[in-house]
Every structure is written in C-alpha cells, then in structure tokens.
mmCIF file of C-alpha atoms and ligand atoms in Angstrom:
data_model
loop_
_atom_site.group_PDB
_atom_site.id
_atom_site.type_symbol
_atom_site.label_atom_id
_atom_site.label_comp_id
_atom_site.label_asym_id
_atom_site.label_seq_id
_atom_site.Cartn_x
_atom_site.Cartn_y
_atom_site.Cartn_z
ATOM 1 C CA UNK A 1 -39.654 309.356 277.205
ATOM 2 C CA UNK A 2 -43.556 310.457 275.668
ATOM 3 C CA UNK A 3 -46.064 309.370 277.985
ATOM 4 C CA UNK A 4 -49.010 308.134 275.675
ATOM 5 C CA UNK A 5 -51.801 306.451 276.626
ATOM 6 C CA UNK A 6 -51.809 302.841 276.526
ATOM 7 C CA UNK A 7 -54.994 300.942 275.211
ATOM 8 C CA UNK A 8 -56.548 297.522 276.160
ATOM 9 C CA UNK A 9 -59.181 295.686 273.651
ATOM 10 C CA UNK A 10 -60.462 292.565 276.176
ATOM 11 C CA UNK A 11 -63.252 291.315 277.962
ATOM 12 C CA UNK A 12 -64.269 292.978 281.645
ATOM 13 C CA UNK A 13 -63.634 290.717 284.580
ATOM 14 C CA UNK A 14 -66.001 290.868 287.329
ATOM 15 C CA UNK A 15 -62.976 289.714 290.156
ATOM 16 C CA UNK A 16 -61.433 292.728 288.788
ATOM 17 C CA UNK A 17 -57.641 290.228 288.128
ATOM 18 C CA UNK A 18 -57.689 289.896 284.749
ATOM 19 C CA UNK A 19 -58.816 291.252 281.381
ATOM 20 C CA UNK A 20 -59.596 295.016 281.271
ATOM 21 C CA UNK A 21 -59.181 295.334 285.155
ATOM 22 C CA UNK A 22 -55.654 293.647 285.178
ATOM 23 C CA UNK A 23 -54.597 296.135 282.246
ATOM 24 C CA UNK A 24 -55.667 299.097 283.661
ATOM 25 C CA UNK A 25 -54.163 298.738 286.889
ATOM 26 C CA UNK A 26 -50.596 297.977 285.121
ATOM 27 C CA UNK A 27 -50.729 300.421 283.201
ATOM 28 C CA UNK A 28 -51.738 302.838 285.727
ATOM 29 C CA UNK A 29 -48.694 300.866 287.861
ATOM 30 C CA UNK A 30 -46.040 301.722 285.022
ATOM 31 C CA UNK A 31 -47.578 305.966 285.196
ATOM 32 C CA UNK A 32 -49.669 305.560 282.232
ATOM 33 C CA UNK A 33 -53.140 306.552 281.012
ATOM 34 C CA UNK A 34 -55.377 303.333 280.581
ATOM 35 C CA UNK A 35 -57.789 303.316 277.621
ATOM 36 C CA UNK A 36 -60.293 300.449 277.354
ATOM 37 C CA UNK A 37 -62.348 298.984 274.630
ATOM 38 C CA UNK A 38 -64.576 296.045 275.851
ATOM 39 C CA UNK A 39 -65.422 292.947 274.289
ATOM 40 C CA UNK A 40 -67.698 290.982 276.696
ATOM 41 C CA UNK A 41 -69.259 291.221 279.725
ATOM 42 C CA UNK A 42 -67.711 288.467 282.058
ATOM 43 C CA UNK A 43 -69.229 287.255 284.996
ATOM 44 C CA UNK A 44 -66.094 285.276 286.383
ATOM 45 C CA UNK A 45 -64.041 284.857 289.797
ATOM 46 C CA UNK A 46 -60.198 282.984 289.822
ATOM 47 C CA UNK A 47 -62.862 279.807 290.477
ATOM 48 C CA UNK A 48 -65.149 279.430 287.522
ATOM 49 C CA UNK A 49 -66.074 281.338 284.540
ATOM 50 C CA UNK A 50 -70.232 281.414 284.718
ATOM 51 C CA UNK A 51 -70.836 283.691 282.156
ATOM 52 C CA UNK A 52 -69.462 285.591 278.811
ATOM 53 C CA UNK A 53 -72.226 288.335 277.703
ATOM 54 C CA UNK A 54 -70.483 289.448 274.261
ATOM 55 C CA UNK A 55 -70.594 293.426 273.613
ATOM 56 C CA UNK A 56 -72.137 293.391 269.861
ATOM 57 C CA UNK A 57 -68.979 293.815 267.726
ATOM 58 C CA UNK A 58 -70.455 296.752 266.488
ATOM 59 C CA UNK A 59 -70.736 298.877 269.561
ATOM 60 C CA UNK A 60 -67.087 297.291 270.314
ATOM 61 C CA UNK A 61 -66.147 298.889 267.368
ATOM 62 C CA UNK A 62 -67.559 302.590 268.284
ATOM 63 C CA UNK A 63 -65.426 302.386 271.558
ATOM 64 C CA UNK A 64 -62.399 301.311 269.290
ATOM 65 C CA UNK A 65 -62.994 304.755 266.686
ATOM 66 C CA UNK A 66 -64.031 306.995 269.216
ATOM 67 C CA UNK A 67 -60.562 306.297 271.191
ATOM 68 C CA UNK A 68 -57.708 305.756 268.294
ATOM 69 C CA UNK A 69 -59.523 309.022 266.543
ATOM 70 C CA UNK A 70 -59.016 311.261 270.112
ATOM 71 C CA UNK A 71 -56.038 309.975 271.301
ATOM 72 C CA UNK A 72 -52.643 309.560 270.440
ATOM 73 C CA UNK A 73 -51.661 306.039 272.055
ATOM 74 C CA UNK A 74 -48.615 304.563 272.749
ATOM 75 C CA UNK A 75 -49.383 301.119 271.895
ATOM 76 C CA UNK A 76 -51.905 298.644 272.456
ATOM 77 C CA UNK A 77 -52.810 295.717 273.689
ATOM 78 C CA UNK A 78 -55.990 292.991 272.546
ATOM 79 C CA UNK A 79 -56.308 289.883 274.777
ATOM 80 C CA UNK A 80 -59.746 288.317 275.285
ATOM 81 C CA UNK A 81 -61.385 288.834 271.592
ATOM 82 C CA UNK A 82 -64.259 285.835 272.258
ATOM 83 C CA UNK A 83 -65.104 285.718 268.373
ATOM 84 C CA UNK A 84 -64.552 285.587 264.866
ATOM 85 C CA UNK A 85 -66.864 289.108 264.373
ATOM 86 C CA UNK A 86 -65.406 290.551 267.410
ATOM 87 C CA UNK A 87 -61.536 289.767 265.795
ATOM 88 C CA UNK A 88 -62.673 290.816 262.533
ATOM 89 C CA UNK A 89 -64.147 294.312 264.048
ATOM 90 C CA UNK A 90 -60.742 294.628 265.520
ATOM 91 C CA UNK A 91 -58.747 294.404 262.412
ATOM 92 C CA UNK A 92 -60.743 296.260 260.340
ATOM 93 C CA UNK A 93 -59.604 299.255 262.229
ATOM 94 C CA UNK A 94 -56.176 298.606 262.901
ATOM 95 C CA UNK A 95 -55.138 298.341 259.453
ATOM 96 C CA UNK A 96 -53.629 301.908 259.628
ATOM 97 C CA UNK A 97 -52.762 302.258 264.205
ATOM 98 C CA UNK A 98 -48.544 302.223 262.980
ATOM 99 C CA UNK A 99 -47.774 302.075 266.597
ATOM 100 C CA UNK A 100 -46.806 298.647 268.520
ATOM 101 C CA UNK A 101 -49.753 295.978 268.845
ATOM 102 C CA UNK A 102 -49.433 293.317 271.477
ATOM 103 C CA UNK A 103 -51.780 290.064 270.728
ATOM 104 C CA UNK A 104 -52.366 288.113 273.603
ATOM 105 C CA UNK A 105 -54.129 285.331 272.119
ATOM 106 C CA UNK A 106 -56.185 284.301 274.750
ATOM 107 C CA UNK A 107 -58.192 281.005 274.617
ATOM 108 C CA UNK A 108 -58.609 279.523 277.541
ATOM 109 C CA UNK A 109 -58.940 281.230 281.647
ATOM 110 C CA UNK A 110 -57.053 279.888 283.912
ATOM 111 C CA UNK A 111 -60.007 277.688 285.538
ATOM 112 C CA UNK A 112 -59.882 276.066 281.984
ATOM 113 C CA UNK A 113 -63.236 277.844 280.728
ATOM 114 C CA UNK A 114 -63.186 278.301 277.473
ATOM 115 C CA UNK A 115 -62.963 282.243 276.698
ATOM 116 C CA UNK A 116 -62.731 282.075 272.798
ATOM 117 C CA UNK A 117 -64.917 280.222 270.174
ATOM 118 C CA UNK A 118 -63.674 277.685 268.414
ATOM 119 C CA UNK A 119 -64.894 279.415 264.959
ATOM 120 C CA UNK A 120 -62.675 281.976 266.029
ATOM 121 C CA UNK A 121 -59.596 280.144 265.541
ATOM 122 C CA UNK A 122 -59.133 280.900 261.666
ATOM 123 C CA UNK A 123 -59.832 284.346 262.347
ATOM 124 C CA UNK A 124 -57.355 284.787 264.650
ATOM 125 C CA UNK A 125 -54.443 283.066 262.665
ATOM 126 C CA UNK A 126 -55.451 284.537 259.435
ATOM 127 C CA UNK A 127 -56.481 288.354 260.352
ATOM 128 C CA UNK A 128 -55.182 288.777 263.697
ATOM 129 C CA UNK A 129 -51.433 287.468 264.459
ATOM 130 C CA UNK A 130 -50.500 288.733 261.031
ATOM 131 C CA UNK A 131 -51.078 292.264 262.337
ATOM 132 C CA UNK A 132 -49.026 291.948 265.991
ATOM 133 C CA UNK A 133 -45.908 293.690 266.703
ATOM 134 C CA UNK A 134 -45.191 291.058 269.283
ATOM 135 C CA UNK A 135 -47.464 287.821 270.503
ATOM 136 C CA UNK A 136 -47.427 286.509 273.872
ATOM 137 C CA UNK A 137 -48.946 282.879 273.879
ATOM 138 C CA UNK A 138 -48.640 280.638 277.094
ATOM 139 C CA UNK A 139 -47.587 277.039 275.804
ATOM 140 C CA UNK A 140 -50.899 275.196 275.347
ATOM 141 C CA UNK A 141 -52.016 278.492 273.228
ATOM 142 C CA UNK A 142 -48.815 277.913 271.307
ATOM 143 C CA UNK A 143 -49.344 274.465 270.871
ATOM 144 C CA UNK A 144 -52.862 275.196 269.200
ATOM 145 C CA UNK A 145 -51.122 277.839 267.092
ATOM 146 C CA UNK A 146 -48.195 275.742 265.691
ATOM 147 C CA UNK A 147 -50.622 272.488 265.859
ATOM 148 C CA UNK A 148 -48.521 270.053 267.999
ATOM 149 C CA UNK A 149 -47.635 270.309 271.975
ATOM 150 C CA UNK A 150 -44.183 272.313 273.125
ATOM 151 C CA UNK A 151 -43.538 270.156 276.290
ATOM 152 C CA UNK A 152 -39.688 271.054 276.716
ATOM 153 C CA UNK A 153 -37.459 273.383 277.560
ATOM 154 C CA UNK A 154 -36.322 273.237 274.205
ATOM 155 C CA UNK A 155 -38.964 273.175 272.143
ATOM 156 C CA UNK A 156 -40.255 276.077 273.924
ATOM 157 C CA UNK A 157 -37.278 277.950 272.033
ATOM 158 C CA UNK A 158 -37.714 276.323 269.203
ATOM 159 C CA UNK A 159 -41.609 277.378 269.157
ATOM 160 C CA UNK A 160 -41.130 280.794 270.178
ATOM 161 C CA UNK A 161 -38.863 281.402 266.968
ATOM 162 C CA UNK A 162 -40.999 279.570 264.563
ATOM 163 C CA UNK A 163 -44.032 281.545 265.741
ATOM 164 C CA UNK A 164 -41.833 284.661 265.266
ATOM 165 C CA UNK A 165 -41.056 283.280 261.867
ATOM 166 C CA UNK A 166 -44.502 282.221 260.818
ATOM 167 C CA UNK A 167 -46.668 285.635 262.230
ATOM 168 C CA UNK A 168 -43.407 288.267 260.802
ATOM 169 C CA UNK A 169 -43.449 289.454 264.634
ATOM 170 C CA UNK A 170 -41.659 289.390 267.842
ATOM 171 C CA UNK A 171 -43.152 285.856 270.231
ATOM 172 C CA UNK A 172 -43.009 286.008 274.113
ATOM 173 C CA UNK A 173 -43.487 282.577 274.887
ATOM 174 C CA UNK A 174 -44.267 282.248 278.368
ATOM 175 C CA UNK A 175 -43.534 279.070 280.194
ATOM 176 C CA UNK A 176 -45.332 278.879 283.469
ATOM 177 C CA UNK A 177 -47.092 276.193 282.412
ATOM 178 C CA UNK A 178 -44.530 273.302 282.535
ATOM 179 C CA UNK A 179 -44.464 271.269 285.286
ATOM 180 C CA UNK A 180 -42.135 270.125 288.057
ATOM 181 C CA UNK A 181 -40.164 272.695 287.071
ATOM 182 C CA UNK A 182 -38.134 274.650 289.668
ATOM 183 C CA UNK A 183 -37.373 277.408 287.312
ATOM 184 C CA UNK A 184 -39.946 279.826 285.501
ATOM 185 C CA UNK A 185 -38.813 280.538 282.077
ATOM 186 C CA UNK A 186 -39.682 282.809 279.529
ATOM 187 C CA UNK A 187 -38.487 283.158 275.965
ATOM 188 C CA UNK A 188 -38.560 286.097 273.802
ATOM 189 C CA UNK A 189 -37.787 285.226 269.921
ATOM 190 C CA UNK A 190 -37.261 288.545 267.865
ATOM 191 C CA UNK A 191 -35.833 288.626 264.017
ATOM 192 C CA UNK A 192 -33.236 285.460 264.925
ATOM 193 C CA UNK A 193 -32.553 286.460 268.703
ATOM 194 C CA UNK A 194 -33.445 284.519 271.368
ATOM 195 C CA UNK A 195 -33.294 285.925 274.871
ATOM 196 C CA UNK A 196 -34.910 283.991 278.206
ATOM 197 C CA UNK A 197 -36.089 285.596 281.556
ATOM 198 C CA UNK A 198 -36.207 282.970 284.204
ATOM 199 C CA UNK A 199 -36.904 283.206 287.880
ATOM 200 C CA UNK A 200 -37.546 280.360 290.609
ATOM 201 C CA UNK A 201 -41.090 279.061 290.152
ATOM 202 C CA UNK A 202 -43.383 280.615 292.761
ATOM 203 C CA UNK A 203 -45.722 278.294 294.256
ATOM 204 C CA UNK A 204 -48.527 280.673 294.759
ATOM 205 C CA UNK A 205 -52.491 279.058 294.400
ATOM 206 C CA UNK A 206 -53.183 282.883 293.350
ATOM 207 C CA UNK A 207 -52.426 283.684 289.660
ATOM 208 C CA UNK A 208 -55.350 284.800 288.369
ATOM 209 C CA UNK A 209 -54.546 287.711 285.289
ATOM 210 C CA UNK A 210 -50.838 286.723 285.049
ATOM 211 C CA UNK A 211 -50.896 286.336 281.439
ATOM 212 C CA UNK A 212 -52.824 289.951 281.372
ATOM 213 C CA UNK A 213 -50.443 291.192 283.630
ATOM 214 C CA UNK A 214 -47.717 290.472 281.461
ATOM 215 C CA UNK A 215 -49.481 291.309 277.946
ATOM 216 C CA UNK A 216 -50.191 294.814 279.448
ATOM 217 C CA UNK A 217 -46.705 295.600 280.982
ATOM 218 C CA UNK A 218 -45.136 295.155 278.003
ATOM 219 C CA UNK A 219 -47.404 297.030 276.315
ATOM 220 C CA UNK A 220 -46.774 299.964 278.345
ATOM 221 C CA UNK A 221 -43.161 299.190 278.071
ATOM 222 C CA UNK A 222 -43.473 299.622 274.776
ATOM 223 C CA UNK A 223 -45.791 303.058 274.441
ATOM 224 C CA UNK A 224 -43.113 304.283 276.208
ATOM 225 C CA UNK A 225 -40.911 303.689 273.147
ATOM 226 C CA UNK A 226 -39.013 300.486 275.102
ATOM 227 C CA UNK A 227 -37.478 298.131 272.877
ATOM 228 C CA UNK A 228 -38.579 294.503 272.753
ATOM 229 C CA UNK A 229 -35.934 292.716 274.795
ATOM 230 C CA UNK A 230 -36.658 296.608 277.437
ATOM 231 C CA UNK A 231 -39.814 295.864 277.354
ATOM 232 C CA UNK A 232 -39.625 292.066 278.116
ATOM 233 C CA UNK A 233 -37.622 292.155 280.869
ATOM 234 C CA UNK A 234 -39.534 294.808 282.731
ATOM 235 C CA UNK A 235 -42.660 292.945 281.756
ATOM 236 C CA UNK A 236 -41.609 289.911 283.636
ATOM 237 C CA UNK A 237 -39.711 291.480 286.659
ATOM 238 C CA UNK A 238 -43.305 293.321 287.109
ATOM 239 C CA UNK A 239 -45.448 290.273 286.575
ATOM 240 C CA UNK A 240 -42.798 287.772 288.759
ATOM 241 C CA UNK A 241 -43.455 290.751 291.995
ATOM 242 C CA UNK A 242 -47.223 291.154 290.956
ATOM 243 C CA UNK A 243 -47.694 287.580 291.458
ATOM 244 C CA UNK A 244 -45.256 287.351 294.646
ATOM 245 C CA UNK A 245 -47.310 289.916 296.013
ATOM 246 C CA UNK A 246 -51.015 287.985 295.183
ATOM 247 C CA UNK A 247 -53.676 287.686 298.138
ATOM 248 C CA UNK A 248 -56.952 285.576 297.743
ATOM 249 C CA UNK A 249 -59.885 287.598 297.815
ATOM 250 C CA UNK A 250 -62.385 284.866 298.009
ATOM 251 C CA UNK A 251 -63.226 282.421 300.139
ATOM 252 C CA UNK A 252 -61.161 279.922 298.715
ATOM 253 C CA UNK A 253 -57.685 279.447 298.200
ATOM 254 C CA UNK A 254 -57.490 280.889 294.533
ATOM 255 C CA UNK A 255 -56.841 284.469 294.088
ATOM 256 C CA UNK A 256 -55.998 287.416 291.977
ATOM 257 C CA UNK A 257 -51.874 288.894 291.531
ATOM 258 C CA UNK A 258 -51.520 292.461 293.272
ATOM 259 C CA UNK A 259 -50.260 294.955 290.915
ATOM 260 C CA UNK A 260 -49.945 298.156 293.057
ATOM 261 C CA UNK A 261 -47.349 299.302 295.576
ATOM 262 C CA UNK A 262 -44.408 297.466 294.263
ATOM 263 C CA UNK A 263 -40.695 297.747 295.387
ATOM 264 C CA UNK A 264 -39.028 297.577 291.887
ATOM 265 C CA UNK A 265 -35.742 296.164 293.812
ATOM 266 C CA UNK A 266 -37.635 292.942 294.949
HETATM 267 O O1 PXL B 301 -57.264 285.309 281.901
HETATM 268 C C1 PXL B 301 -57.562 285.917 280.772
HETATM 269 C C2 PXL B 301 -58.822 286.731 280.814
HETATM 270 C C3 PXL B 301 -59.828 286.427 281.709
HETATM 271 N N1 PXL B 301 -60.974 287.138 281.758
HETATM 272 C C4 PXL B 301 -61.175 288.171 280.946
HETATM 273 C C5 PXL B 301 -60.204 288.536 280.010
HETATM 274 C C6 PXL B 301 -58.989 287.811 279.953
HETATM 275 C C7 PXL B 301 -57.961 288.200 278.999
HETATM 276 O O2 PXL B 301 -58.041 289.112 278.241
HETATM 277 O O3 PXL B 301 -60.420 289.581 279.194
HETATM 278 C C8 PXL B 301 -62.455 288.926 281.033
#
C-alpha cells in the first residue's frame, strides 16, 4: 500500500472539529501526511458560526500550486469552498490532478449558518461535481442538488444513484439527517451498485465535523489506493467511533467528534 499524502481544500475552524482541523486529524488517524489549502478564515464553535473571513481566491490558489507541484498526493478532498471565485480557482487547477477527488459539497454548518453563497450554487453544479471521483452530500445538500427533498429511506437510494448518474461519479449519501429513525444509514451508489452502511443511531448532542470526518476518511481510504465500497466502509466505521467517542468542549452541551485513540474493534 503507497502512503501519499492526502490533501484538504476547506475553510479553518476555530473549535478545531471540522473543516481543515477535522481533516487533518483523520488523516493523521488513518497514518497519513495531511496537506491543507485554506479557503476562509472561520471564526466558529459547534454553537454559532460568527464569522467567515474568505482567503482571496488568489492566494488560495498559490497554496493549491505550490502543494500539487511538490507533492505526489494520494487523493484529495474539497469541502467548505464559500464561493463561486473560490470554486472556480479550484477547478482551474484540477483539470489535470488524475488521482481520486472527493467533493463534499458543503452548504450549510451544522448550527444551520450558511457556509456557501448562494451565487455559488451554479458554480458548484456546473464546474465542480462534474470533476469528483466520488460526492458525499448529507440529504438536505442532496435535495438542493437534485431540486426536490429525499425524505425516505427509499428515496435516499433512489437519490444517491441519480446523483451518481447525473455528476458521472461515485455518491455517498449520508443519512443522519432523517428523523425518528433508530437506524443510521448510509448509501453508496457507484456505476449501478448500491451498497448501505447502517449502524444504530447514536444520540450524541456532539457532532460537530461529522460530515468532514467522513469526507476525509474516505479520502485517505482512497490515497491509499482503497476501492470505493473499501473506502466507504472504513469511512463510516471511523466516523460511527469518532462520533461515539465525542466530548463537549464548551460550556454547553454541543461538542466536537474525537478522532484520535480509536479501538478499530469497537
Ligand atoms: O461542517 C462543515 C464545516 C464547518 N466549518 C468549516 C469547514 C467545514 C467543511 O468543510 O471548512 C470551517
């Protein structure tokens, strides 16, 4: 197995749960070199989002040449991408990466802040999605992707294939957002296969950078040269402990997942 870096293209946290901080620490967590381009400045905790200072595209871009000209990565990973100029930066230099690109297309944190422009929408159906090896939506960011709400078990499946379909790519739809549900399930659609990864819902108030989590284990699963459905499973056994094992941090009941020290049988 090569051990090649692993790179992250998101926005810094400042609880140090999600975005860049989240990624490093998993990929660290699976014995891999973390590489980091950021995108904006975020001045957030797993309670509010009170500020997004955007990193001019352009410098975003220097980090972004400097790093795929000096390194040979793995595969990478772009999650919090704020606007259209900072999606279009992106693309313009992955045109020519040929290694596996995971697109978390991240709209919204999970205190409901808004952590994408609305302009940026076209941008990121148009330039970005086309370009992904594999997506990894949550279901309200499919919804906005496919234009209606998935609100069922099965149209969950049926929405992870037709984003597969629509984007030429492999979609990890991720479920933890329905309701009432005793059972977390995941669905990965890839070229006419469906495959699901379900464990009991954990009742936990702190989630904070689960969907990073997840985006940047299977993105070291797969600079490791894991396949998809390898990749996917290992991605959510990892995320399912990491969030098991979440402590609050702050004086409140919200908190961040814990991705070090984990017992891989658990
Ligand atoms: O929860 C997603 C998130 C929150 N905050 C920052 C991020 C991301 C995802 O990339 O970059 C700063």
């Amino acid at each position: 197995m090569s051990l090649s870096p692993a790179l992250t293209i998101a926005g810094s946290d400042s609880s140090g749960g999600a975005g860049i901080q989240a990624d490093l620490k998993t990929f660290a967590a699976h014995g891999l070199h973390g590489l980091c381009a950021v995108t904006c400045v975020v001045a957030e905790t797993p309670n509010v989002v009170s500020d997004i200072h955007p990193v001019p595209p352009v410098i975003l871009q220097k980090q972004l040449k400097l790093l795929l000209d000096s390194y040979s990565i793995g595969a990478l990973k772009a999650g919090m991408l704020f606007s259209k100029a900072h999606i279009v930066a992106v693309c313009e230099l992955l045109e020519d990466f040929g290694h596996p690109i995971v697109i978390d297309p991240v709209m919204i944190s999970s205190t409901g802040d808004p952590l994408l422009e609305e302009s940026a929408l076209d941008a990121i159906l148009e330039r970005l999605l086309p370009m992904a090896s594999i997506i990894t939506p949550n279901l309200p960011e499919a919804g906005i992707l496919l234009g209606r709400l998935v609100l069922s078990l099965e149209e969950q499946e049926v929405a992870a294939r037709e984003l597969a379909d629509k984007f030429s790519c492999a979609c990890y739809l991720k479920g933890g957002h329905f309701e009432n549900h005793p059972e977390h399930r995941d669905v990965l659609a890839t070229e006419g296969e469906v495959e699901f990864f379900s464990a009991p819902h954990l009742d936990v108030p702190s989630s904070h950078g689960t969907g990073c989590t997840l985006s940047a284990s299977l993105t070291a699963g797969l600079a490791k040269g894991l396949s998809f459905s390898e990749a996917a499973r290992d991605a959510h056994a990892f995320t399912h402990r990491a969030l098991k094992n979440s402590r609050s941090w702050v004086s409140s009941k919200k908190g961040e997942v814990w991705h070090l020290d984990q017992d891989q049988r658990s």
